[in-house]
Short mmCIF file of C-alpha atoms in Angstrom, two decimals:
data_model
loop_
_atom_site.label_atom_id
_atom_site.label_comp_id
_atom_site.label_asym_id
_atom_site.label_seq_id
_atom_site.Cartn_x
_atom_site.Cartn_y
_atom_site.Cartn_z
CA MET I 19 50.93 -81.33 -122.96
CA ASP I 20 47.68 -83.24 -122.63
CA ARG I 21 48.65 -83.68 -119.06
CA ASN I 22 48.90 -80.10 -118.47
CA ASN I 23 45.72 -79.19 -120.26
CA ARG I 24 43.95 -81.87 -118.41
CA GLY I 25 45.34 -80.54 -114.97
CA PHE I 26 44.21 -76.91 -116.00
CA GLY I 27 40.90 -77.99 -116.87
CA GLU I 28 40.39 -79.84 -113.59
CA GLU I 29 41.52 -76.83 -111.62
CA LYS I 30 39.22 -74.70 -113.62
CA ARG I 31 36.25 -76.93 -112.98
CA TYR I 32 37.14 -77.03 -109.27
CA GLY I 33 37.25 -73.22 -109.06
CA MET I 34 33.94 -73.01 -110.76
CA ARG I 35 32.43 -75.40 -108.34
CA ARG I 36 33.86 -73.65 -105.53
CA LYS I 37 32.37 -70.34 -106.88
CA LYS I 38 29.00 -72.01 -107.22
CA ARG I 39 29.27 -73.13 -103.64
CA MET I 40 30.10 -69.84 -102.41
CA ASN I 41 27.34 -68.19 -104.44
CA ARG I 42 24.89 -70.72 -103.02
CA LEU I 43 25.95 -69.94 -99.56
CA LEU I 44 25.79 -66.37 -100.11
CA ASN I 45 22.32 -66.60 -101.63
CA ALA I 46 21.10 -68.80 -98.77
CA GLY I 47 22.65 -66.14 -96.35
CA ILE I 48 20.87 -63.49 -98.14
CA ALA I 49 17.66 -65.28 -98.32
CA ILE I 50 17.78 -66.01 -94.61
CA VAL I 51 18.51 -62.34 -93.86
CA ALA I 52 15.77 -61.25 -96.14
CA VAL I 53 13.22 -63.77 -94.46
CA LEU I 54 14.36 -62.48 -90.98
CA ILE I 55 13.97 -58.89 -91.99
CA LEU I 56 10.57 -59.62 -93.46
CA PHE I 57 9.52 -61.56 -90.25
CA PHE I 58 10.61 -58.73 -88.00
CA SER I 59 9.02 -56.08 -90.10
CA ILE I 60 5.59 -57.97 -90.01
CA THR I 61 5.96 -58.56 -86.34
CA LEU I 62 6.61 -54.82 -85.72
CA LEU I 63 3.76 -53.67 -88.02
CA PHE I 64 1.29 -56.09 -86.27
CA THR I 65 2.68 -55.09 -82.78
CA GLY I 66 2.36 -51.48 -83.60
CA ASN I 67 -1.23 -51.78 -84.99
CA GLU I 68 -2.18 -53.63 -81.78
CA GLU I 69 -0.69 -51.14 -79.57
CA ALA I 70 -2.44 -48.30 -81.58
CA SER I 71 -5.60 -50.26 -81.37
CA ASP I 72 -5.27 -50.75 -77.63
CA GLU I 73 -4.44 -47.13 -77.13
CA GLU I 74 -7.57 -46.03 -79.14
CA GLN I 75 -9.66 -48.46 -77.08
CA ASN I 76 -8.34 -47.17 -73.95
CA GLN I 77 -8.90 -43.63 -74.99
CA GLU I 78 -12.45 -44.43 -76.06
CA GLN I 79 -13.10 -46.06 -72.68
CA THR I 80 -11.72 -43.12 -70.85
CA GLU I 81 -13.85 -40.78 -72.85
CA GLU I 82 -16.86 -42.96 -72.22
CA GLN I 83 -16.15 -43.01 -68.53
CA THR I 84 -15.74 -39.13 -68.40
CA THR I 85 -18.81 -38.54 -70.53
CA GLU I 86 -21.20 -41.01 -68.66
CA PRO I 87 -21.18 -39.14 -65.21
CA ALA I 88 -21.70 -35.89 -66.89
CA GLU I 89 -24.57 -37.34 -68.81
CA THR I 90 -26.08 -39.09 -65.61
CA GLU I 91 -25.55 -35.87 -63.53
CA GLN I 92 -27.43 -33.69 -65.92
CA PRO I 93 -30.82 -35.63 -65.43
CA GLU I 94 -30.32 -35.45 -61.71
CA GLU I 95 -29.99 -31.74 -61.86
CA GLU I 96 -33.02 -31.55 -64.11
CA THR I 97 -35.05 -33.87 -62.02
CA SER I 98 -33.96 -32.28 -58.69
CA ALA I 99 -35.00 -28.71 -59.85
CA PRO I 100 -38.58 -29.28 -59.72
CA GLU I 101 -38.39 -30.76 -56.27
CA GLU I 102 -39.67 -28.65 -53.40
CA GLU I 103 -37.27 -27.35 -50.83
CA PRO I 104 -37.51 -29.27 -47.51
CA ASP I 105 -39.18 -27.56 -44.58
CA THR I 106 -36.31 -26.39 -42.49
CA SER I 107 -38.45 -24.99 -39.76
CA GLU I 108 -39.08 -28.32 -38.21
CA SER I 109 -35.36 -29.22 -38.35
CA GLU I 110 -34.61 -25.90 -36.88
CA GLU I 111 -37.09 -26.20 -34.10
CA ALA I 112 -35.74 -29.81 -33.42
CA SER I 113 -32.16 -28.40 -33.35
CA ASP I 114 -33.19 -25.48 -31.18
CA SER I 115 -34.87 -27.72 -28.63
CA GLN I 116 -31.89 -29.94 -28.71
CA GLU I 117 -29.53 -27.26 -28.03
CA GLU I 118 -31.83 -26.02 -25.27
CA ALA I 119 -31.91 -29.57 -23.78
CA GLU I 120 -28.05 -29.74 -23.90
CA THR I 121 -27.74 -26.20 -22.36
CA GLU I 122 -30.15 -26.61 -19.56
CA PRO I 123 -28.05 -29.21 -17.62
CA ALA I 124 -24.93 -26.96 -18.15
CA GLN I 125 -27.00 -23.95 -16.79
CA GLU I 126 -28.14 -25.94 -13.91
CA GLU I 127 -24.76 -27.12 -13.09
CA GLU I 128 -23.55 -23.55 -13.32
CA THR I 129 -26.26 -22.39 -11.14
CA ASN I 130 -25.67 -25.17 -8.49
CA THR I 131 -21.89 -24.34 -8.55
CA THR I 132 -22.64 -20.62 -8.16
CA GLU I 133 -25.22 -21.26 -5.36
CA GLU I 134 -22.80 -23.47 -3.53
CA THR I 135 -19.92 -21.03 -4.06
CA GLU I 136 -22.34 -18.12 -2.71
CA SER I 137 -23.46 -20.41 0.13
CA SER I 138 -19.87 -21.28 1.09
CA THR I 139 -18.88 -17.65 0.79
CA SER I 140 -21.83 -16.48 2.87
CA THR I 141 -21.10 -19.23 5.46
CA GLU I 142 -17.29 -18.15 5.66
CA GLU I 143 -18.42 -14.52 5.98
CA GLN I 144 -20.95 -15.19 8.67
CA GLN I 145 -18.43 -17.33 10.62
CA SER I 146 -15.95 -14.42 10.21
CA THR I 147 -18.61 -12.02 11.43
CA ASP I 148 -19.50 -14.30 14.50
CA GLU I 149 -15.85 -14.72 15.26
CA SER I 150 -15.36 -10.91 15.09
CA ALA I 151 -18.44 -10.28 17.12
CA ALA I 152 -17.41 -12.83 19.70
CA GLU I 153 -13.85 -11.32 19.88
CA GLU I 154 -15.40 -7.99 20.38
CA ASP I 155 -17.80 -9.17 23.10
CA GLU I 156 -14.87 -10.86 24.77
CA SER I 157 -12.76 -7.65 24.59
CA ALA I 158 -15.70 -5.44 25.76
CA ALA I 159 -16.27 -7.89 28.62
CA GLU I 160 -12.61 -7.79 29.59
CA GLU I 161 -12.72 -3.98 29.53
CA GLU I 162 -15.81 -3.83 31.64
CA GLU I 163 -14.18 -6.28 34.17
CA THR I 164 -11.10 -4.08 34.18
CA GLU I 165 -12.81 -0.72 34.32
CA GLN I 166 -15.93 -1.76 36.44
CA PRO I 167 -15.10 -4.23 38.97
CA ALA I 168 -18.39 -4.06 40.71
CA SER I 169 -20.55 -4.97 37.58
CA ASP I 170 -20.54 -8.64 38.61
CA ALA I 171 -22.04 -7.77 41.86
CA ALA I 172 -24.66 -5.50 39.99
CA GLU I 173 -25.66 -8.44 37.72
CA GLN I 174 -25.94 -10.89 40.56
CA GLY I 175 -27.81 -8.50 42.77
CA GLU I 176 -27.00 -10.52 45.92
CA TRP I 177 -26.27 -8.30 48.70
CA GLU I 178 -27.10 -8.40 52.38
CA PRO I 179 -28.18 -5.53 54.50
CA VAL I 180 -25.07 -3.56 55.96
CA GLY I 181 -26.52 -3.43 59.49
CA THR I 182 -27.66 -0.52 61.30
CA GLU I 183 -27.34 1.14 64.63
CA GLN I 184 -30.60 3.13 64.38
CA SER I 185 -33.40 2.08 66.67
CA GLY I 186 -37.06 2.75 66.99
CA SER I 187 -39.06 3.96 64.25
CA PHE I 188 -37.01 4.68 60.97
CA THR I 189 -36.92 8.27 60.01
CA PRO I 190 -35.03 8.89 56.67
CA SER I 191 -32.31 11.55 57.11
CA PHE I 192 -29.82 12.65 54.48
CA ASP I 193 -27.66 14.85 56.78
CA ARG I 194 -24.09 14.07 55.80
CA ASP I 195 -23.14 13.95 59.46
CA GLY I 196 -25.91 11.79 60.43
CA GLN I 197 -26.02 8.07 61.21
CA ASN I 198 -28.25 7.24 58.38
CA TRP I 199 -25.98 8.88 55.90
CA ALA I 200 -22.98 6.90 57.13
CA GLU I 201 -24.93 3.67 56.82
CA MET I 202 -26.08 4.54 53.23
CA VAL I 203 -22.50 5.31 52.18
CA ASN I 204 -21.51 1.84 53.59
CA ALA I 205 -24.23 0.22 51.55
CA LEU I 206 -22.92 2.16 48.44
CA SER I 207 -19.46 0.89 49.12
CA ALA I 208 -20.67 -2.73 49.52
CA ALA I 209 -22.62 -2.64 46.17
CA THR I 210 -19.96 -1.00 44.05
CA GLY I 211 -16.80 -2.53 45.72
CA LEU I 212 -15.29 1.03 46.07
CA SER I 213 -13.81 2.06 49.35
CA GLU I 214 -15.25 5.05 51.15
CA GLU I 215 -12.03 6.99 50.71
CA GLU I 216 -11.80 6.54 47.02
CA MET I 217 -15.45 7.00 46.28
CA THR I 218 -16.92 10.20 45.15
CA ILE I 219 -20.62 10.69 45.78
CA TYR I 220 -22.19 12.71 43.03
CA ARG I 221 -25.68 12.47 44.47
CA LEU I 222 -27.53 10.55 47.18
CA GLU I 223 -31.34 11.13 47.50
CA ASN I 224 -34.82 9.69 48.24
CA GLY I 225 -35.70 6.77 46.05
CA GLY I 226 -39.51 7.50 45.92
CA SER I 227 -40.33 6.33 49.48
CA THR I 228 -39.23 6.74 52.96
CA THR I 229 -37.36 3.44 53.01
CA THR I 230 -35.65 3.68 49.68
CA ALA I 231 -32.59 5.70 48.34
CA VAL I 232 -30.67 6.27 45.20
CA GLY I 233 -26.99 7.17 44.92
CA THR I 234 -24.63 7.86 41.98
CA VAL I 235 -20.94 7.44 42.73
CA SER I 236 -17.69 6.67 41.14
CA ASN I 237 -13.96 6.59 41.69
CA SER I 238 -11.19 8.64 39.98
CA GLU I 239 -10.84 6.05 37.24
CA ASN I 240 -14.43 5.68 36.11
CA ARG I 241 -15.78 9.31 36.50
CA SER I 242 -17.22 9.19 32.97
CA THR I 243 -19.24 5.93 33.86
CA PRO I 244 -20.42 6.14 37.37
CA TYR I 245 -22.47 3.65 39.26
CA ARG I 246 -26.12 4.16 40.07
CA VAL I 247 -27.07 2.20 43.19
CA GLU I 248 -30.61 1.59 44.41
CA MET I 249 -31.08 0.46 47.98
CA GLU I 250 -33.90 -0.21 50.67
CA PHE I 251 -33.88 0.04 54.27
CA ILE I 252 -34.74 -3.15 56.06
CA GLU I 253 -36.13 -2.60 59.83
CA GLY I 254 -33.60 -3.71 62.34
CA GLN I 255 -31.00 -4.79 59.44
CA GLY I 256 -30.03 -1.56 57.89
CA TRP I 257 -29.68 -0.59 54.14
CA GLN I 258 -29.62 -3.34 51.61
CA PRO I 259 -28.48 -2.66 47.98
CA THR I 260 -31.10 -3.94 45.44
CA ASN I 261 -29.65 -2.88 42.06
CA VAL I 262 -26.48 -1.51 40.58
CA GLU I 263 -26.32 0.08 37.13
CA VAL I 264 -23.29 1.24 35.31
CA LEU I 265 -24.05 4.57 33.56
CA SER I 266 -22.93 5.18 30.03
CA SER I 267 -22.07 8.87 30.83
CA ASN I 268 -21.94 11.08 33.99
CA PRO I 269 -24.97 13.28 34.23
CA TYR I 270 -23.27 15.27 37.13
#
């Protein structure tokens, strides 16, 4: 009986010790948890305060930065108001003179270019005109050579007396059947290059003296531009043509 009571008492004491130990552990854990909660709470509180103070400082700095330019700009405006306006006439004159100085070379270049263009154009036109005139002269000369074969002889004026069968003192006679007439016709033919058969004599008359004569002749092809032949009688040598002229129209 005593053994049973003794064993029961030991078990009871052991259980109580165990409960005390468990209580201690629980109390220690609760204390640790409470300390941790308190630590984190204090940490969060201080961190939040610091962040709030930092934000307030930043906000204050930002407000100071935004208000300082406005405060500094206002005096500038106030001080700039009484200042006199700068004289723009001189700057405008300088600008105008600069623009004129810049535009004058451009105008001179344009003028030089225009003059060169006009000069080249006028030169080309002059060359074209000269060429056209030369072509016209050549064509006119060719036509004269074709239509007026005796014009070369008229320009040269180199004719010899045609000879004569008249003897003694010369007496001019314009009788168509006489010897003097035949010799004058021979001189007309020599001067114009026309044969006596194809030659038409419009007029053959005294040239102003007893030893000179003037004749107007043509053939069937140049009736509108006949020849006017001047001649002179050389004693013992006959009639000598002295000048041949191609008339622009036929007066007969």
